[in-house]
Short mmCIF file of C-alpha atoms and ligand atoms in Angstrom, two decimals:
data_model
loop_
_atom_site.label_atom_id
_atom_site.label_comp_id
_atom_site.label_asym_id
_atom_site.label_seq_id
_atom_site.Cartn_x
_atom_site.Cartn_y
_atom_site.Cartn_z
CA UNK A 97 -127.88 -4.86 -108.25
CA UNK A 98 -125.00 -3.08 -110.24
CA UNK A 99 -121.73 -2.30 -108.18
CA UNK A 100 -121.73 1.86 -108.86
CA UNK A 101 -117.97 1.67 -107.81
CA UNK A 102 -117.22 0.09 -111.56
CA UNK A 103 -116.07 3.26 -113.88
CA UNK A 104 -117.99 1.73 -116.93
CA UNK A 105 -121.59 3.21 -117.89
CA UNK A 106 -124.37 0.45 -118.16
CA UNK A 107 -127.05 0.83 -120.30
CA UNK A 108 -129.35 -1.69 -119.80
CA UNK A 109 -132.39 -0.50 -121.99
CA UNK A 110 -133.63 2.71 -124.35
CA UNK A 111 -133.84 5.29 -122.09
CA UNK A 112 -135.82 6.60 -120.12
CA UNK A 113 -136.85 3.37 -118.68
CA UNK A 114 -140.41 2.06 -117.60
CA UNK A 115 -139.57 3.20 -113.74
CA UNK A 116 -138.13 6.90 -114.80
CA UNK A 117 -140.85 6.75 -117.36
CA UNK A 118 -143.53 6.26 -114.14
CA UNK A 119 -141.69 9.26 -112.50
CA UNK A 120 -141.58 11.30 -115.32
CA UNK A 121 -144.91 10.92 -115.26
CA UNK A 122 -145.75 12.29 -111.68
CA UNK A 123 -143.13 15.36 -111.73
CA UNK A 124 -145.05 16.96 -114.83
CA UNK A 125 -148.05 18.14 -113.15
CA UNK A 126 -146.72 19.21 -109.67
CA UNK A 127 -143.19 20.40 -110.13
CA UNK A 128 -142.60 24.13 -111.52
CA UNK A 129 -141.69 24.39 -115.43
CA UNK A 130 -139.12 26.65 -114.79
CA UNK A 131 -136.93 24.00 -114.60
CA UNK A 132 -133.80 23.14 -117.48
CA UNK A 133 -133.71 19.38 -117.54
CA UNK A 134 -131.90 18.16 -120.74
CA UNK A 135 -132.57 14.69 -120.51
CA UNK A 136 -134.66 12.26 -118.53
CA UNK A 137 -132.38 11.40 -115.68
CA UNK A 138 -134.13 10.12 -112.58
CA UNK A 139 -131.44 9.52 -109.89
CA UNK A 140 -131.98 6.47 -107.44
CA UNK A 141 -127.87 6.59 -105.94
CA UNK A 142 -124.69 8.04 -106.81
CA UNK A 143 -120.88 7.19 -105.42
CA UNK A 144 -117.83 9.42 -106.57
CA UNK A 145 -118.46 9.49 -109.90
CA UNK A 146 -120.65 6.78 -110.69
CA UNK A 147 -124.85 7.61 -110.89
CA UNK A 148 -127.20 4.94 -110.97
CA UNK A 149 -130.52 5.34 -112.46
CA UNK A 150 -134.52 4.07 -111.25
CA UNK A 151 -133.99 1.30 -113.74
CA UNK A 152 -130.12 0.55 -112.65
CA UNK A 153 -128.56 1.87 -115.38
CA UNK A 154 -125.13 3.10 -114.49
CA UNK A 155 -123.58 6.35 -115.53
CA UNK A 156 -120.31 8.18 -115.53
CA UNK A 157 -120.84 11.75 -113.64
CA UNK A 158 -119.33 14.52 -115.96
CA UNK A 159 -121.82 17.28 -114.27
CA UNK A 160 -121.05 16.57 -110.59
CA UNK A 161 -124.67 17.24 -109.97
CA UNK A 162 -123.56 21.10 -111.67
CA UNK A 163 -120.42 21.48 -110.06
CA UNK A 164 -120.82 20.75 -106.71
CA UNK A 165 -119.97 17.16 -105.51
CA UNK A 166 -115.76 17.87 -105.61
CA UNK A 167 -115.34 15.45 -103.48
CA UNK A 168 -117.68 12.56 -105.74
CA UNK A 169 -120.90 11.32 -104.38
CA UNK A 170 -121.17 10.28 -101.18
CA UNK A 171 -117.65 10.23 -100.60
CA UNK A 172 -117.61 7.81 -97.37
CA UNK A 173 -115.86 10.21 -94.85
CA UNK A 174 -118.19 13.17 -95.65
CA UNK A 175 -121.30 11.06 -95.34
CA UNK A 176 -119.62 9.94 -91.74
CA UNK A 177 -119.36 13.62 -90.91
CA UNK A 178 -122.87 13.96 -91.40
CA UNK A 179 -123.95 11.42 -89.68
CA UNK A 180 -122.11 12.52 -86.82
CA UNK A 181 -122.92 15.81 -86.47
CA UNK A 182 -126.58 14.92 -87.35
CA UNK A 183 -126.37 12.53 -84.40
CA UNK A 184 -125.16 15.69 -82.24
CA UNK A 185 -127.03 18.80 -83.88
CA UNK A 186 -129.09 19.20 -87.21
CA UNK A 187 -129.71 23.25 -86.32
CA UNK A 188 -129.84 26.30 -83.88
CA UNK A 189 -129.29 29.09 -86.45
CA UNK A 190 -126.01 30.44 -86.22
CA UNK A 191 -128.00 33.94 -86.61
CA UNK A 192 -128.41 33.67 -82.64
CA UNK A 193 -126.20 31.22 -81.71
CA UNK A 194 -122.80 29.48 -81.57
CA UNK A 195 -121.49 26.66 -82.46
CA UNK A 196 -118.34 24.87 -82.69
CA UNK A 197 -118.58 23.84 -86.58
CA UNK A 198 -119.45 27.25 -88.07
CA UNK A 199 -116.83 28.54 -86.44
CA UNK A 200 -113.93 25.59 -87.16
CA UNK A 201 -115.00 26.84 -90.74
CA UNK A 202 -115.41 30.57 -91.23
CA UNK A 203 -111.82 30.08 -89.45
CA UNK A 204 -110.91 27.72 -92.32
CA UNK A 205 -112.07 29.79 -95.02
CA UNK A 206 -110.37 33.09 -93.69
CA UNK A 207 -107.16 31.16 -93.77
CA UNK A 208 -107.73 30.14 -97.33
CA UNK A 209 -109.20 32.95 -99.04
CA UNK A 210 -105.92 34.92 -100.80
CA UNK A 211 -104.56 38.17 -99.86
CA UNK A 212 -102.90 39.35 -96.74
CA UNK A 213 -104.77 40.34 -93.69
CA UNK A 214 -107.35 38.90 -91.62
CA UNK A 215 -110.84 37.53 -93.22
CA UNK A 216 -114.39 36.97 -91.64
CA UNK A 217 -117.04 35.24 -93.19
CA UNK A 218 -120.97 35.66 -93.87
CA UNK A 219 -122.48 32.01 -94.65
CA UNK A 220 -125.64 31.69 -96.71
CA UNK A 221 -127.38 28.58 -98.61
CA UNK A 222 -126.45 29.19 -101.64
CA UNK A 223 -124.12 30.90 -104.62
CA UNK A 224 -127.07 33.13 -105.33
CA UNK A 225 -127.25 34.04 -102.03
CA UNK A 226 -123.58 35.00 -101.65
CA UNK A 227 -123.49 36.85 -104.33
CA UNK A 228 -126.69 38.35 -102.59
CA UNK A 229 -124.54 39.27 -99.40
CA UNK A 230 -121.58 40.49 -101.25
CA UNK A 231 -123.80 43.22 -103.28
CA UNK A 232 -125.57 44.51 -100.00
CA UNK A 233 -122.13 44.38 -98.16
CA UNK A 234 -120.19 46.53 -101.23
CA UNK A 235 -122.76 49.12 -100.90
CA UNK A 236 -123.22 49.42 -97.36
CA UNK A 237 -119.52 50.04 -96.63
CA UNK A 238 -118.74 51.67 -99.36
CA UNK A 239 -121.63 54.13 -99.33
CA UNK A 240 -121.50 54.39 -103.26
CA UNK A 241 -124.60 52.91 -105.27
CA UNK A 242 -123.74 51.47 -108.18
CA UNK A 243 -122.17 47.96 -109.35
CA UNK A 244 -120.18 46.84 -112.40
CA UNK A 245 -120.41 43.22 -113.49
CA UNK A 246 -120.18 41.72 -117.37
CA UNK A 247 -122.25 40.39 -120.09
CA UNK A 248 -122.58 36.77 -120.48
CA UNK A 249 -122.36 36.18 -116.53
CA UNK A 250 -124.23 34.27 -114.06
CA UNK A 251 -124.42 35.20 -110.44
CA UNK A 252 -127.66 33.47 -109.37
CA UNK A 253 -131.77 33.90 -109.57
CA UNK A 254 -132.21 36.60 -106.59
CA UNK A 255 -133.25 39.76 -107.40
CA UNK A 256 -129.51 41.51 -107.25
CA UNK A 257 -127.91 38.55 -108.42
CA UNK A 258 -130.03 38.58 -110.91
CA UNK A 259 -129.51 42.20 -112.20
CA UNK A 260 -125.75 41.47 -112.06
CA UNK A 261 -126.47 38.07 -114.67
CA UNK A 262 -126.62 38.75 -118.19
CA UNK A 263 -126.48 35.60 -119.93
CA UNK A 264 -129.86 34.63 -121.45
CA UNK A 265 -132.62 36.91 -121.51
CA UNK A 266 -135.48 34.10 -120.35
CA UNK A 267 -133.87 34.52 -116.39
CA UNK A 268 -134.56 37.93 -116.99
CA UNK A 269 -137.68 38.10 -118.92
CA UNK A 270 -141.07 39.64 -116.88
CA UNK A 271 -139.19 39.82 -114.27
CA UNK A 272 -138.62 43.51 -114.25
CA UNK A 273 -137.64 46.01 -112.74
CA UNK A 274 -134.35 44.66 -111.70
CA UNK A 275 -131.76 46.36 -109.45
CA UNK A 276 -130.89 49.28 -110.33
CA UNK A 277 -127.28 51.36 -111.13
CA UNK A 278 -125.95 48.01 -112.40
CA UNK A 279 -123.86 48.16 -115.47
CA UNK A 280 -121.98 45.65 -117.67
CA UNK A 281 -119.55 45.24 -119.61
CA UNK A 282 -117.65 42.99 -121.93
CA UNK A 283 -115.85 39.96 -120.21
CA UNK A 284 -112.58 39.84 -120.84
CA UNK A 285 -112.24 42.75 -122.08
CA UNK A 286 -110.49 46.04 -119.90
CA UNK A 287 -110.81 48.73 -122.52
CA UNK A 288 -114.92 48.37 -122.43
CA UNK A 289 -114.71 48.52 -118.40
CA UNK A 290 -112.94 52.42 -118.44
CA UNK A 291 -115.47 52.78 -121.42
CA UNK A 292 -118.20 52.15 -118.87
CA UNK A 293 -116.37 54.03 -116.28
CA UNK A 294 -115.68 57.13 -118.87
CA UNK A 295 -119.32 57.54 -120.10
CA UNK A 296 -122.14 56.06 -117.88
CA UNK A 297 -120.78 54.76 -114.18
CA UNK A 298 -118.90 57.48 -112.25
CA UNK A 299 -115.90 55.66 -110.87
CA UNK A 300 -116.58 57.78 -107.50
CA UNK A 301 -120.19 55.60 -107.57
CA UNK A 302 -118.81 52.37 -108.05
CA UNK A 303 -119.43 50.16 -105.02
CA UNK A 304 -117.49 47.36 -107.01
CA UNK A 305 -117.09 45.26 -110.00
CA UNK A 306 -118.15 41.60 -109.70
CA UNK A 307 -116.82 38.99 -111.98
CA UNK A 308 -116.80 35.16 -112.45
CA UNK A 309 -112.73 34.54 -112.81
CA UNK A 310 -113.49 32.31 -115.22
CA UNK A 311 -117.28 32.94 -116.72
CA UNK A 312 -119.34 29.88 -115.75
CA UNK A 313 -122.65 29.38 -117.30
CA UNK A 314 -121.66 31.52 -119.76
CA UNK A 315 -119.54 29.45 -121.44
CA UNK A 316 -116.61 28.34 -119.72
CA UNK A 317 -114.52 31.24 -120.58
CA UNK A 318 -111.28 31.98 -119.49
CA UNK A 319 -110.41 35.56 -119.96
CA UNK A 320 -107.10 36.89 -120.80
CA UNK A 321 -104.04 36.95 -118.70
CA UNK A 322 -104.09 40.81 -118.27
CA UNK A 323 -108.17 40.99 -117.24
CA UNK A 324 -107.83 39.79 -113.32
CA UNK A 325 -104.71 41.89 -112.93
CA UNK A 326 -106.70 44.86 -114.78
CA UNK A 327 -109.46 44.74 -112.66
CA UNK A 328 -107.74 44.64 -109.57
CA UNK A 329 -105.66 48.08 -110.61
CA UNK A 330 -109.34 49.60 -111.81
CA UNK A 331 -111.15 49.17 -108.34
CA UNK A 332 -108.08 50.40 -106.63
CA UNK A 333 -108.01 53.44 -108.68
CA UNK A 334 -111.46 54.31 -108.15
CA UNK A 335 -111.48 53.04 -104.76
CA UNK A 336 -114.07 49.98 -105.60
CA UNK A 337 -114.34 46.50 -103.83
CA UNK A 338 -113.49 44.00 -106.30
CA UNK A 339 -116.17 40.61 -105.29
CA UNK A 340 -114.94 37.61 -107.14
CA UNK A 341 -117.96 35.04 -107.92
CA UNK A 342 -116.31 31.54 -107.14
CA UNK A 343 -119.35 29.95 -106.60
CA UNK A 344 -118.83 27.54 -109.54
CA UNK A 345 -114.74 28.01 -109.80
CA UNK A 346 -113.72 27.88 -106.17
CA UNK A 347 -112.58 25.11 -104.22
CA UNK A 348 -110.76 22.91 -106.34
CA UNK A 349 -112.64 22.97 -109.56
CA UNK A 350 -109.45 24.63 -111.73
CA UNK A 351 -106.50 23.00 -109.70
CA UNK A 352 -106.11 25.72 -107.62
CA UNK A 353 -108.46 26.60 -104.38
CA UNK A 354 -109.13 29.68 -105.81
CA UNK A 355 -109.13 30.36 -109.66
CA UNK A 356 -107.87 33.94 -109.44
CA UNK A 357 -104.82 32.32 -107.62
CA UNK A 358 -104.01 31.41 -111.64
CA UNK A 359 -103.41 35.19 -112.20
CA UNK A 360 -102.29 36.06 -108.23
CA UNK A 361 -105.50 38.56 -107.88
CA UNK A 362 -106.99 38.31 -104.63
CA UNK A 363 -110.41 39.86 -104.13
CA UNK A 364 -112.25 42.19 -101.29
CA UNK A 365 -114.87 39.46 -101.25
CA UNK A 366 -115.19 36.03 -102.75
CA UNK A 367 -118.39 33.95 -103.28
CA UNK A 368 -118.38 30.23 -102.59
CA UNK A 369 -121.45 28.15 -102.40
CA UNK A 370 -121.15 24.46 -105.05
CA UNK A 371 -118.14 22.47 -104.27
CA UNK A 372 -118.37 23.91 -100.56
CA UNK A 373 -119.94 20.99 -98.60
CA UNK A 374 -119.95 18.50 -101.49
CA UNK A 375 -123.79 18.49 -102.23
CA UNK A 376 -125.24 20.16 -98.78
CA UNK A 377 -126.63 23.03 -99.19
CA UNK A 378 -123.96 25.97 -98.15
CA UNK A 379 -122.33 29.15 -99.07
CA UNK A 380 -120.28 31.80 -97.69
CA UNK A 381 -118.97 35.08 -98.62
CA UNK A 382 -115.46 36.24 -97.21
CA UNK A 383 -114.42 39.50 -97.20
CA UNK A 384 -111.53 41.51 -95.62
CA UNK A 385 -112.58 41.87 -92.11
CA UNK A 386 -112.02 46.07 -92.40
CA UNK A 387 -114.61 46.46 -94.83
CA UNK A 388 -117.19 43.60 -93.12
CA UNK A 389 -118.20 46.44 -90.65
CA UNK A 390 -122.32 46.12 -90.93
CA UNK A 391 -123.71 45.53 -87.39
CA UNK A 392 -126.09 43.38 -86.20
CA UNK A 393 -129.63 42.95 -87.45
CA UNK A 394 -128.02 44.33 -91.22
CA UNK A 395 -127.70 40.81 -92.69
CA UNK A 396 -128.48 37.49 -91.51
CA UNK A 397 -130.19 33.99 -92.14
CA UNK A 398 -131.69 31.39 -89.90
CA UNK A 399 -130.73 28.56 -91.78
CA UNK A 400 -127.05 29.82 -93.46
CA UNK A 401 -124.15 27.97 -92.02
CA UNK A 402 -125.96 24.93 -90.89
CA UNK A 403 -124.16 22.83 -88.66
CA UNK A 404 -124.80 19.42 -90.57
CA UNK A 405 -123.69 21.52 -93.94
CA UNK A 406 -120.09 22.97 -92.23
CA UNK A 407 -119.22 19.86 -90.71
CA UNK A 408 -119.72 18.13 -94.35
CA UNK A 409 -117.47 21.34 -95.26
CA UNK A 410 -114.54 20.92 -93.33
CA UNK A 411 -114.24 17.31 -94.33
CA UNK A 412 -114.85 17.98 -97.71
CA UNK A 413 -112.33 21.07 -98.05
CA UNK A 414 -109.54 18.48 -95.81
CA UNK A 415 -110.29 15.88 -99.02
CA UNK A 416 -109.96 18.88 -101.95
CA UNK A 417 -106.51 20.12 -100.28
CA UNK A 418 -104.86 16.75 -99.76
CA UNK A 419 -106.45 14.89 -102.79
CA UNK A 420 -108.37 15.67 -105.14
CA UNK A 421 -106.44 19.68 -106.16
CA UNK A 422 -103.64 17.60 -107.83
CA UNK A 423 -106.21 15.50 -109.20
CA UNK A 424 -107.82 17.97 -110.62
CA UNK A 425 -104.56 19.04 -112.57
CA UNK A 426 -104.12 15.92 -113.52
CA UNK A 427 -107.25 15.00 -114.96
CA UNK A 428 -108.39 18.11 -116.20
CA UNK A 429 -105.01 17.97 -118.62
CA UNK A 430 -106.01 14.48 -119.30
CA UNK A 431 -109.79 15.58 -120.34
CA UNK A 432 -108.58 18.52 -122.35
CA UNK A 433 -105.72 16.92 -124.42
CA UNK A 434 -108.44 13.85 -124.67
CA UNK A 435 -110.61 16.94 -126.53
CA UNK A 436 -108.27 18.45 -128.03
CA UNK A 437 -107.34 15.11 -129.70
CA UNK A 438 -111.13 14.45 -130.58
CA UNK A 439 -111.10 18.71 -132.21
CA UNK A 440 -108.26 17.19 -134.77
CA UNK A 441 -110.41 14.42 -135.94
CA UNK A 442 -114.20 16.08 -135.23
CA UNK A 443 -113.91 19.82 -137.18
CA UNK A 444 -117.56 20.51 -135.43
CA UNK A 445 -115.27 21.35 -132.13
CA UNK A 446 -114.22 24.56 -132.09
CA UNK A 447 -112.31 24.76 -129.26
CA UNK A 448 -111.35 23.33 -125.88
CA UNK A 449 -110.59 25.39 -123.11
CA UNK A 450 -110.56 25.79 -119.40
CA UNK A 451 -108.36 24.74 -116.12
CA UNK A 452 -108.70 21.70 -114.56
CA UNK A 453 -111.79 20.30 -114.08
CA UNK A 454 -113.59 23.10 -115.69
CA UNK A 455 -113.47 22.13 -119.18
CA UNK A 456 -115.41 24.16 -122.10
CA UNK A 457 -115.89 22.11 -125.76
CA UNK A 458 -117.19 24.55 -127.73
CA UNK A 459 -118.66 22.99 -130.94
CA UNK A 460 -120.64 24.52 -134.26
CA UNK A 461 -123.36 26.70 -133.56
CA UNK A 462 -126.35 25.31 -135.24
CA UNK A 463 -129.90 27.39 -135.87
CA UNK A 464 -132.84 25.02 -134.91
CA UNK A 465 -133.87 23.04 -132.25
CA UNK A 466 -132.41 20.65 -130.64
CA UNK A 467 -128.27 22.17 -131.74
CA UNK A 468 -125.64 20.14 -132.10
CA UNK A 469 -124.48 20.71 -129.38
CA UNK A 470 -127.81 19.77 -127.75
CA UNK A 471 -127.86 16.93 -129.49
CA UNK A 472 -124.12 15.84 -128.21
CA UNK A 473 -125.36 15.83 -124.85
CA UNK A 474 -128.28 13.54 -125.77
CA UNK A 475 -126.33 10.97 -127.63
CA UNK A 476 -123.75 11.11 -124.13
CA UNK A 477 -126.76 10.77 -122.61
CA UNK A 478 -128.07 7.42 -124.26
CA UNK A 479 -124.24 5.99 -124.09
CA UNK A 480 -124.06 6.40 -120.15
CA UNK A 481 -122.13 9.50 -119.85
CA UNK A 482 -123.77 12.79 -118.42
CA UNK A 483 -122.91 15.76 -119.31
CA UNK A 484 -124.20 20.00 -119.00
CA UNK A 485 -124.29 22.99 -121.68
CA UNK A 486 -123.25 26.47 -120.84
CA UNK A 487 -122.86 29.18 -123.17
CA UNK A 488 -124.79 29.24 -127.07
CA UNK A 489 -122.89 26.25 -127.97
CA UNK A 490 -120.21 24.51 -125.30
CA UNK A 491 -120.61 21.11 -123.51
CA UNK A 492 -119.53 21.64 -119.93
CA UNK A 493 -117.28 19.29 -118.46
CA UNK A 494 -117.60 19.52 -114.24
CA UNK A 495 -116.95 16.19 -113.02
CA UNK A 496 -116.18 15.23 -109.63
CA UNK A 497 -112.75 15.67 -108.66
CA UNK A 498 -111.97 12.48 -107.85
CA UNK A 499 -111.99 10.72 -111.19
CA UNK A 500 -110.19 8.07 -112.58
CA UNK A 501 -108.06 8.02 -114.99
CA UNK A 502 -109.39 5.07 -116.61
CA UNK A 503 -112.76 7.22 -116.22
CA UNK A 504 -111.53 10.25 -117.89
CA UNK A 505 -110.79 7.64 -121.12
CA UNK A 506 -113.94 6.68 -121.12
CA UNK A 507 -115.83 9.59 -121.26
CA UNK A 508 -113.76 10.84 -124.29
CA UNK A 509 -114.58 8.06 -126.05
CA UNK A 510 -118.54 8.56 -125.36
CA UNK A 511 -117.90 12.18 -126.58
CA UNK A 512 -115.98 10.73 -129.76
CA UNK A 513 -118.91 8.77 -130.26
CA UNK A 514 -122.09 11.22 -129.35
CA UNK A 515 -120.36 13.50 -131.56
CA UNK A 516 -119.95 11.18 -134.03
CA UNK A 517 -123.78 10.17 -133.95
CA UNK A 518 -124.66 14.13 -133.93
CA UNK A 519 -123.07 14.99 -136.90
CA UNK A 520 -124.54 11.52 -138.87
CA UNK A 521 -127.71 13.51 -137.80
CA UNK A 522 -126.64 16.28 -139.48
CA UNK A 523 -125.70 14.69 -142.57
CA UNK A 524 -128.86 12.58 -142.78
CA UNK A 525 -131.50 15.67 -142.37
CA UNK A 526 -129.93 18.46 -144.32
CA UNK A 527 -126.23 18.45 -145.03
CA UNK A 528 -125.12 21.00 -142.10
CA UNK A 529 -127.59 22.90 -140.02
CA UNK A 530 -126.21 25.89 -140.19
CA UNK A 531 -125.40 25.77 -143.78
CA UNK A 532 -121.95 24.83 -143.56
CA UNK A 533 -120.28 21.49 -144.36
CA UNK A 534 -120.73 18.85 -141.78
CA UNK A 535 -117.61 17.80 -139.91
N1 PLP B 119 -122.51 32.29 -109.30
C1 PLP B 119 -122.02 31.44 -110.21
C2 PLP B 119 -120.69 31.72 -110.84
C3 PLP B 119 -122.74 30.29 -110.57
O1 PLP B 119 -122.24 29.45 -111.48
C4 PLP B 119 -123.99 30.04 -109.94
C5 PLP B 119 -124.79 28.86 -110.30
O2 PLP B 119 -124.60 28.23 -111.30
C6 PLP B 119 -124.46 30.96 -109.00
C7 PLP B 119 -123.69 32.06 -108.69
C8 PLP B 119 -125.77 30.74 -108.32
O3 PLP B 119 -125.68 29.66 -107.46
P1 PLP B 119 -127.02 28.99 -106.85
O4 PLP B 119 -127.69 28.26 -107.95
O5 PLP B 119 -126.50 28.10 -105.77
O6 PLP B 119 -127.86 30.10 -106.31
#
């Protein structure tokens, strides 16, 4: 058996092998299609931010299972927070009951979120969820219809956080009608938000504006110093609840618990779900207790705040705050001056950006399937190092965030080298995909 704790990938055969290859086999038929698997990974184990395969390969985690094991897998005092509170009480549905880990946490999280005054918290299962909550909350205390939110975001597959989304058209497509009174604008950019505001969305309509503080699935996009700030002054002018989507930036991710805290913006309501509970499903919404005003029977969920899932929480938020935030500074300056190193030799990058452990590599668009980009990922793939798109063309970078240094080295180097074999590709088939010279 391979010991996952070593930081090296081991490849022992082409991939898939024969026992992914057997399971590959018996997903097809029976699970949905709707699925967005890049690459045949079939998981057997995973510690921090090692994965081992069926066959025992090994790889090095650069996906954190999308962003939400901040704490790596199976971190041993989360899994002994599970098992304890398993051993005490798996459920009772916090809808009609009490109990003591919900409410260790939603007193956690109102401590955390930023901005003065007091905070309660709504807990759901998920970031689509959340964002779910947040929209029916904004409208039902502000009275006002309508909801602002920008193109290229992501806020989940539900039917309102799905009208708020608009970054690819297939998690749209015949799935109409959406939400309605649900505008967007471009991200990042302030002047297009009062254009809204001036010609189609009456500011006296807007419940609130909702926006990733750094665009996720998008692209990993951070937007310019004055947007946050902007925002902020916007809803307060037209007397709007601003509802910041952490979901995928919360909790770590960009060094700070909060990645509005890198422009001092606090929100009416944030969104957390991912890094929450390190892989359980959870989420929560907290608001400013003055505006969470709906009564009982408004909004609720059997299963949301699941005892199991907040103890996991509280041990898992404990680790982020007294490990793994500075770690995330650390590495993620590690990971992006590793890129940016790579962009000087590799002209195909086009840019590295992010904060922390939420690294973007944006590389040359190519027409055609698979991109380069796609292709990147593949050749990571093959070479023991797992990685995620977002955006046209960017390889995501969301490991846990408890890697290694001596980790962070080697993934560059497997990116030096997929890139490397993507743009041989390139060279051998047609010069340049996109018509360009290859890098
Ligand atoms: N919001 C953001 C910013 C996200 O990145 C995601 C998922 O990627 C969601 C919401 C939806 O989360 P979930 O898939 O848990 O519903």
């Amino acid at each position: 058996m391979i010991a996952l704790h070593r930081d090296e990938p081991h490849i022992l055969g082409p991939l898939p092998g024969p026992r992914a290859r057997a399971w590959l086999a018996r997903d097809l038929p029976v699970m949905s299609p709707s699925y967005t698997r890049m690459y045949p990974l079939v998981v057997r184990r995973a510690k921090m931010a090692m994965v081992e395969d069926v066959d025992g390969n090994r790889f090095l985690d650069f996906t954190a299972g999308i962003a939400v094991t901040a704490a790596g897998h199976g971190h041993p005092e989360v899994v002994a927070a599970i098992r304890r509170q398993a051993g005490r009480l798996i459920h009772m549905s916090g809808t009609d009951f009490y109990y003591p880990p919900q409410i260790r946490l939603a007193e956690r999280l109102a401590r955390l979120a930023p901005g003065p005054g007091p905070k309660r918290v709504f807990f759901t299962n998920s970031g689509a969820e959340s964002v779910e909550a947040a929209l029916k909350l904004a409208r039902r205390h502000t009275g006002r219809p309508r909801a602002l939110a920008f193109l290229g975001a992501f806020h989940g597959r539900t039917y309102g956080a799905m009208s708020l989304s608009a970054s690819r058209p297939i998690q749209r497509q015949g799935f109409g009608p959406l939400v309605p009174e649900i505008h967007h604008a471009r991200y990042g950019d302030l002047e297009s938000v009062r254009h809204l505001l001036r010609t189609t969305c009456p500011p006296e309509e807007l419940a609130a504006i909702f926006v990733e503080p750094i665009q996720g699935e998008g692209g990993y996009i951070v937007p310019p110093d004055d947007f946050l700030p902007g925002l902020r002054a916007i809803c307060d002018q037209a007397g709007a609840l601003l509802v910041l989507d952490e979901v995928q930036s919360g909790l770590g991710r960009t060094g700070r618990m909060f990645a509005s805290e890198h422009w001092g913006v606090a929100g009416d309501i944030v969104c957390l779900a991912k890094g929450i509970a390190n892989g359980l499903p959870l989420g929560a919404i907290v608001a400013r207790a003055d505006l969470m005003d709906w009564p009982p029977g408004s909004h609720a969920s059997t299963f949301g705040g699941n005892p199991v899932a907040c103890a996991s929480a509280l041990v898992t938020l404990r680790l982020i705050e007294a490990r793994y935030l500075a770690n995330a500074r650390r590495r993620g300056d590690q990971l992006m001056a590793g890129l940016r190193d790579l962009a000087g030799r590799h002209p195909s990058i086009r840019e590295v950006r992010g904060k922390g452990l939420m690294v973007g590599m944006e590389v040359r668009a190519t027409a055609g399937e698979p991109s380069f980009r796609d292709r990147i990922i593949d050749h990571a793939f093959h070479r023991g190092l797992l990685l995620l798109p977002c955006g046209p063309s960017t390889v995501r970078f969301c490991p846990p965030l408890c890697l290694t240094r001596r980790q962070v080295e080697i993934g560059v180097a497997i990116v030096d080298a997929a890139i490397g074999a993507a743009e041989a590709k390139i060279d051998d088939r047609t010069g340049g995909l996109d018509g360009s010279a290859p890098g």
